[in-house]
């Protein structure tokens, strides 16, 4: 008998409600993925304003839920289990999703699972490409996180191999976009501008690639500063900023380091599959360079479609389905959101 899992996401500026069907053979099918974004309300501040995000979640939660059920042609009473992002994320934002999930779980008398947002970014790939091979290596690149993870079991076995020591990759995109006068969030406009630029125009630094640097860690703060200095210098000299070339050269530096480190880690761990996910996985150069380097190394590459890479409820529903399939304990109703939930805690018990 297949089961319907509802997923609720509210860790940052996207209110997401997803519905999936967990089949008896363990495969997970996407039924609905509705997202309401408050990104436009944050744009003029150049970053997410937590209080604004929380209020937007509050307003969007019920309508987004209703849309998801309508899309899937299901009723609330069809739900067999609920998964919700318990962390990491913004405290006030998480609280809205967690409260809604507790209310739905109580009203429907179904089990509740508080799950990890980062693991959700990996689990979402199973909706598009089927079960994950074990082990696989995940490169998680979003606005708040940049991590290399070894995934032995999506429901219970995630180990961090390395992470950024300063800015996340997406954060670097957002900050560089600001320097170039491009809108927030910076990923999409930089990606677009870079298509018309020369990636070799400016030799920006590749952070943490020295012989004594931690192999699996990342640093993007030096790169961001270097771009800002370069633009300042050109402005001082009265030169017009070649936005396309700066964007392409910056993007090349990010994609180069991310793919080089991911492929090297996979080889060292003897892992044959790399999954790239999180908002920055939507980047065209990151996926093309990753495809090139994985092919050269004989590694399978999986990148979910852009819509699944950015924050959404389907990723939480997918992870919930894997946790249910693994028969892991449910989360007691009195649990709290944990803004700093570590990545190795896939679900709370
Ligand atoms: O995963 P996500 O939606 O939210 C977080 O959990 O942070 O990631 C958002 C980040 C933003 O920094 C945004 O600029 C970046 O993903 N992003 C991109 C692209 N699309 C979104 N970065 C590079 N290229 C893109 N095409
Ligand atoms: Zn995310």
Coordinates of C-alpha atoms and ligand atoms in Angstrom, one line a residue:
X1 CA 0.0 0.0 0.0
X2 CA 1.6 3.3 -1.0
X3 CA 1.7 6.2 1.4
X4 CA 1.3 10.0 1.0
X5 CA 3.9 12.2 2.7
X6 CA 3.4 15.9 3.1
X7 CA 6.5 18.1 3.4
X8 CA 6.7 21.6 4.8
X9 CA 9.6 23.9 4.3
X10 CA 10.1 27.4 5.9
X11 CA 13.7 27.7 6.8
X12 CA 14.5 30.9 4.8
X13 CA 12.5 32.9 2.4
X14 CA 10.5 30.2 0.6
X15 CA 7.3 28.7 2.0
X16 CA 7.1 25.3 0.4
X17 CA 4.6 22.5 0.6
X18 CA 5.2 19.3 -1.2
X19 CA 3.3 16.0 -1.6
X20 CA 4.9 12.7 -2.6
X21 CA 3.8 9.1 -2.9
X22 CA 6.1 6.5 -1.2
X23 CA 5.6 3.3 -3.2
X24 CA 6.0 -0.1 -1.7
X25 CA 9.3 -0.7 -3.6
X26 CA 10.7 2.4 -1.8
X27 CA 10.6 4.7 -4.8
X28 CA 9.2 8.2 -4.3
X29 CA 7.0 10.0 -6.7
X30 CA 6.4 13.7 -6.8
X31 CA 2.7 14.8 -6.7
X32 CA 2.9 18.5 -5.9
X33 CA 5.5 21.1 -5.2
X34 CA 4.0 24.5 -4.3
X35 CA 6.3 27.4 -3.3
X36 CA 5.5 31.0 -2.2
X37 CA 8.6 33.2 -2.2
X38 CA 9.1 36.4 -0.2
X39 CA 12.3 37.1 -2.1
X40 CA 11.0 40.3 -3.7
X41 CA 10.3 41.7 -0.2
X42 CA 14.0 41.3 0.7
X43 CA 15.5 42.4 -2.6
X44 CA 15.9 46.1 -1.7
X45 CA 17.9 45.0 1.5
X46 CA 20.2 42.8 -0.5
X47 CA 19.6 39.8 1.7
X48 CA 16.9 38.0 3.7
X49 CA 15.3 40.0 6.5
X50 CA 14.3 37.4 9.1
X51 CA 11.2 39.2 10.5
X52 CA 9.9 39.9 7.0
X53 CA 10.4 36.2 6.1
X54 CA 8.6 35.0 9.2
X55 CA 5.6 37.2 8.5
X56 CA 5.5 36.1 4.9
X57 CA 5.6 32.4 5.9
X58 CA 2.6 33.0 8.3
X59 CA 0.6 34.5 5.4
X60 CA 1.6 32.0 2.8
X61 CA 1.4 28.7 4.8
X62 CA -2.3 27.9 4.5
X63 CA -2.8 29.1 0.9
X64 CA 0.3 27.2 -0.2
X65 CA -0.9 24.1 1.4
X66 CA -4.3 24.4 -0.2
X67 CA -2.6 24.9 -3.6
X68 CA -0.5 21.8 -3.2
X69 CA -3.5 19.5 -2.4
X70 CA -5.4 21.0 -5.3
X71 CA -2.5 20.3 -7.7
X72 CA -2.2 16.7 -6.4
X73 CA -5.9 16.1 -6.5
X74 CA -5.7 15.0 -2.8
X75 CA -7.4 15.9 0.4
X76 CA -5.8 16.5 3.8
X77 CA -7.3 13.2 5.0
X78 CA -5.2 11.3 2.4
X79 CA -2.0 12.2 4.2
X80 CA -0.2 9.3 6.0
X81 CA 2.8 11.3 7.5
X82 CA 4.1 14.8 7.7
X83 CA 7.8 15.9 7.5
X84 CA 8.9 19.5 8.3
X85 CA 12.2 21.3 8.2
X86 CA 13.4 21.3 11.8
X87 CA 16.6 23.2 10.9
X88 CA 19.1 24.6 10.0
X89 CA 17.7 28.0 9.1
X90 CA 16.2 31.2 10.6
X91 CA 14.7 30.6 14.0
X92 CA 11.5 32.6 13.5
X93 CA 11.0 31.3 9.9
X94 CA 11.5 27.6 11.0
X95 CA 9.0 28.2 13.8
X96 CA 6.1 28.9 11.4
X97 CA 6.6 25.7 9.4
X98 CA 7.1 23.6 12.6
X99 CA 4.0 25.0 14.2
X100 CA 1.9 24.4 11.1
X101 CA 3.2 20.8 10.8
X102 CA 2.4 20.1 14.5
X103 CA -1.1 21.5 14.0
X104 CA -1.7 19.4 10.8
X105 CA -0.2 16.3 12.4
X106 CA -2.4 16.7 15.5
X107 CA -5.6 17.4 13.6
X108 CA -5.0 14.5 11.1
X109 CA -3.6 12.2 13.8
X110 CA -0.6 11.2 11.6
X111 CA 3.1 10.8 12.5
X112 CA 5.4 13.8 12.3
X113 CA 9.0 13.9 11.4
X114 CA 11.3 16.9 12.1
X115 CA 13.9 16.7 9.4
X116 CA 17.1 18.3 8.2
X117 CA 16.9 21.0 5.4
X118 CA 20.4 20.1 4.1
X119 CA 19.6 16.4 3.8
X120 CA 16.4 17.5 2.0
X121 CA 18.5 19.2 -0.7
X122 CA 20.1 15.8 -1.4
X123 CA 17.0 13.7 -1.0
X124 CA 15.1 15.8 -3.7
X125 CA 17.3 14.2 -6.4
X126 CA 15.5 10.9 -5.9
X127 CA 12.3 12.5 -7.2
X128 CA 14.0 13.0 -10.5
X129 CA 16.7 10.3 -10.8
X130 CA 15.5 7.5 -8.6
X131 CA 17.2 5.9 -5.6
X132 CA 20.6 7.2 -4.7
X133 CA 23.5 4.8 -5.0
X134 CA 25.3 4.2 -1.6
X135 CA 27.6 5.7 -1.0
X136 CA 27.5 8.9 -3.0
X137 CA 29.1 12.3 -2.5
X138 CA 27.0 15.4 -2.2
X139 CA 28.1 18.9 -3.0
X140 CA 25.6 21.1 -1.3
X141 CA 25.8 24.7 -2.5
X142 CA 23.2 27.2 -1.3
X143 CA 22.8 30.7 0.0
X144 CA 23.7 29.6 3.5
X145 CA 25.8 26.5 3.0
X146 CA 28.6 25.0 1.1
X147 CA 29.5 21.5 2.1
X148 CA 31.0 18.3 0.8
X149 CA 29.1 15.3 2.3
X150 CA 29.5 11.6 2.2
X151 CA 26.1 10.0 2.0
X152 CA 26.0 6.3 3.0
X153 CA 22.2 6.4 3.6
X154 CA 20.0 9.4 2.9
X155 CA 17.8 8.6 5.9
X156 CA 20.5 8.1 8.6
X157 CA 24.1 8.2 7.3
X158 CA 25.4 11.6 6.3
X159 CA 29.0 12.6 7.2
X160 CA 30.5 16.1 6.6
X161 CA 33.8 15.9 4.8
X162 CA 34.3 19.7 4.6
X163 CA 32.5 23.0 4.4
X164 CA 33.1 26.7 3.9
X165 CA 35.2 28.5 6.5
X166 CA 33.6 31.8 5.7
X167 CA 31.0 32.7 3.0
X168 CA 28.7 30.2 1.3
X169 CA 29.0 30.0 -2.5
X170 CA 25.5 31.6 -2.9
X171 CA 26.4 34.3 -0.5
X172 CA 29.4 35.2 -2.7
X173 CA 27.1 35.4 -5.7
X174 CA 24.8 37.7 -3.9
X175 CA 27.6 40.0 -2.7
X176 CA 29.3 40.1 -6.0
X177 CA 26.0 40.9 -7.7
X178 CA 25.7 43.9 -5.4
X179 CA 29.2 45.1 -6.3
X180 CA 28.2 44.8 -10.0
X181 CA 24.9 46.6 -9.6
X182 CA 22.9 43.4 -10.4
X183 CA 19.7 42.5 -8.5
X184 CA 19.3 40.2 -5.6
X185 CA 19.5 37.2 -5.5
X186 CA 22.7 37.4 -7.4
X187 CA 23.0 33.9 -8.8
X188 CA 20.7 34.1 -11.8
X189 CA 21.8 37.6 -13.1
X190 CA 25.5 36.7 -12.8
X191 CA 24.9 33.4 -14.5
X192 CA 23.2 35.3 -17.3
X193 CA 25.8 38.1 -17.6
X194 CA 28.6 35.5 -17.6
X195 CA 27.3 33.9 -20.8
X196 CA 28.4 37.0 -22.7
X197 CA 31.7 37.4 -20.8
X198 CA 35.2 35.9 -21.0
X199 CA 35.9 33.6 -18.1
X200 CA 39.6 34.1 -18.6
X201 CA 39.4 37.9 -18.6
X202 CA 40.5 38.3 -15.0
X203 CA 42.4 35.8 -12.9
X204 CA 40.5 35.8 -9.6
X205 CA 41.9 33.7 -6.7
X206 CA 40.9 30.1 -6.0
X207 CA 40.4 30.0 -2.2
X208 CA 41.8 27.2 -0.1
X209 CA 43.6 25.5 -2.9
X210 CA 47.1 25.8 -1.4
X211 CA 49.2 22.8 -0.4
X212 CA 48.6 23.4 3.3
X213 CA 44.9 24.2 3.0
X214 CA 42.2 21.7 4.3
X215 CA 41.4 19.7 1.2
X216 CA 37.7 19.5 1.5
X217 CA 37.0 23.0 2.9
X218 CA 36.1 26.1 0.9
X219 CA 36.6 29.9 1.2
X220 CA 34.8 32.5 -0.9
X221 CA 35.4 35.6 1.2
X222 CA 38.8 36.4 -0.4
X223 CA 37.3 35.9 -3.9
X224 CA 34.5 38.3 -3.1
X225 CA 36.9 40.9 -1.8
X226 CA 39.1 40.5 -4.8
X227 CA 36.2 41.2 -7.1
X228 CA 35.2 44.2 -5.1
X229 CA 38.8 45.6 -5.2
X230 CA 39.0 45.0 -8.9
X231 CA 35.8 46.9 -9.6
X232 CA 36.9 49.7 -7.2
X233 CA 40.2 50.0 -9.1
X234 CA 38.5 50.2 -12.5
X235 CA 36.0 52.7 -11.2
X236 CA 38.8 54.9 -9.7
X237 CA 40.6 54.9 -13.1
X238 CA 37.3 56.1 -14.7
X239 CA 37.0 52.9 -16.7
X240 CA 33.7 51.3 -17.6
X241 CA 33.1 48.1 -15.7
X242 CA 33.1 45.1 -18.0
X243 CA 30.2 43.4 -16.0
X244 CA 30.0 40.4 -18.3
X245 CA 33.7 39.6 -18.0
X246 CA 33.8 40.2 -14.3
X247 CA 30.8 37.9 -13.8
X248 CA 32.2 35.2 -16.1
X249 CA 35.7 35.3 -14.4
X250 CA 34.1 35.2 -10.9
X251 CA 31.8 32.4 -11.9
X252 CA 34.7 30.4 -13.3
X253 CA 36.7 30.7 -10.1
X254 CA 33.7 29.4 -8.0
X255 CA 32.9 26.6 -10.4
X256 CA 36.5 25.6 -10.7
X257 CA 37.1 25.2 -7.0
X258 CA 33.8 23.5 -6.3
X259 CA 34.1 20.9 -9.0
X260 CA 37.8 20.3 -8.5
X261 CA 37.3 19.6 -4.7
X262 CA 34.2 17.5 -5.3
X263 CA 35.8 15.3 -7.9
X264 CA 39.0 14.9 -5.8
X265 CA 37.0 14.0 -2.7
X266 CA 35.0 11.4 -4.6
X267 CA 38.1 9.8 -6.0
X268 CA 39.8 9.7 -2.6
X269 CA 36.7 8.1 -1.0
X270 CA 36.3 5.7 -3.9
X271 CA 32.8 7.0 -4.6
X272 CA 31.3 6.7 -8.1
X273 CA 28.4 9.2 -7.9
X274 CA 28.3 13.0 -7.2
X275 CA 25.1 14.8 -6.5
X276 CA 25.1 18.6 -6.7
X277 CA 22.2 20.4 -5.0
X278 CA 21.1 23.6 -3.4
X279 CA 20.3 26.9 -5.1
X280 CA 23.8 27.3 -6.7
X281 CA 23.4 23.9 -8.4
X282 CA 21.1 25.8 -10.8
X283 CA 24.3 27.5 -12.1
X284 CA 24.9 26.7 -15.7
X285 CA 28.7 26.8 -15.5
X286 CA 28.9 24.8 -12.3
X287 CA 26.9 22.0 -13.9
X288 CA 28.7 22.0 -17.3
X289 CA 32.2 22.0 -15.7
X290 CA 31.1 19.3 -13.2
X291 CA 29.8 17.2 -16.1
X292 CA 33.1 17.7 -17.9
X293 CA 35.3 16.8 -14.9
X294 CA 33.1 13.9 -13.8
X295 CA 33.1 12.4 -17.2
X296 CA 36.9 12.6 -17.3
X297 CA 37.1 10.9 -13.9
X298 CA 34.5 8.2 -14.7
X299 CA 32.1 9.5 -12.1
X300 CA 28.3 9.7 -12.5
X301 CA 26.9 13.2 -12.0
X302 CA 23.4 13.9 -10.8
X303 CA 22.0 17.4 -10.7
X304 CA 18.3 17.9 -10.0
X305 CA 16.5 20.3 -12.3
X306 CA 16.8 24.0 -11.1
X307 CA 13.2 24.1 -9.7
X308 CA 14.2 21.3 -7.3
X309 CA 17.6 22.8 -6.4
X310 CA 16.2 25.9 -4.8
X311 CA 14.3 25.7 -1.5
X312 CA 10.9 23.8 -1.8
X313 CA 8.6 21.6 0.1
X314 CA 9.0 18.6 -2.2
X315 CA 12.6 18.1 -0.9
X316 CA 11.3 17.8 2.6
X317 CA 8.5 15.4 1.6
X318 CA 11.0 13.3 -0.3
X319 CA 13.3 13.1 2.7
X320 CA 10.3 12.4 4.9
X321 CA 9.4 9.5 2.6
X322 CA 13.0 8.0 2.9
X323 CA 12.8 8.4 6.7
X324 CA 9.4 6.6 6.8
X325 CA 10.6 3.9 4.5
X326 CA 13.6 3.3 6.8
X327 CA 11.1 2.9 9.7
X328 CA 12.9 5.5 11.8
X329 CA 11.3 6.8 15.0
X330 CA 8.8 9.7 14.7
X331 CA 9.6 13.0 16.3
X332 CA 7.7 13.8 19.5
X333 CA 5.2 16.6 19.2
X334 CA 7.1 18.8 21.7
X335 CA 10.2 19.2 19.6
X336 CA 11.7 22.6 18.9
X337 CA 13.1 24.0 15.7
X338 CA 17.0 24.0 15.8
X339 CA 18.5 26.9 13.7
X340 CA 21.9 25.2 14.0
X341 CA 20.9 21.6 13.4
X342 CA 24.1 19.7 12.3
X343 CA 23.9 17.9 8.9
X344 CA 24.5 14.5 10.4
X345 CA 21.2 14.7 12.2
X346 CA 18.8 13.7 9.4
X347 CA 15.7 13.4 11.5
X348 CA 14.9 14.2 15.1
X349 CA 13.8 11.5 17.4
Ligands
LIG1 O1 19.1 26.7 -1.7 P1 18.6 28.1 -1.9 O2 17.4 28.3 -2.6 O3 18.4 28.7 -0.5 C1 19.2 28.5 0.6 O4 19.0 27.5 1.4 O5 20.1 29.3 0.8 O6 19.8 28.9 -2.5 C2 19.8 30.3 -2.7 C3 21.1 30.8 -3.4 C4 21.2 32.3 -3.6 O7 22.4 32.7 -3.0 C5 21.2 32.4 -5.1 O8 21.9 33.6 -5.5 C6 21.8 31.1 -5.5 O9 21.3 30.2 -4.7 N1 21.5 30.8 -6.9 C7 22.4 30.7 -7.9 C8 21.7 30.5 -9.1 N2 20.3 30.4 -8.8 C9 20.2 30.6 -7.5 N3 23.7 30.9 -7.9 C10 24.4 30.7 -9.0 N4 23.8 30.5 -10.2 C11 22.4 30.4 -10.3 N5 21.9 30.2 -11.5
LIG2 ZN1 18.3 25.5 1.0

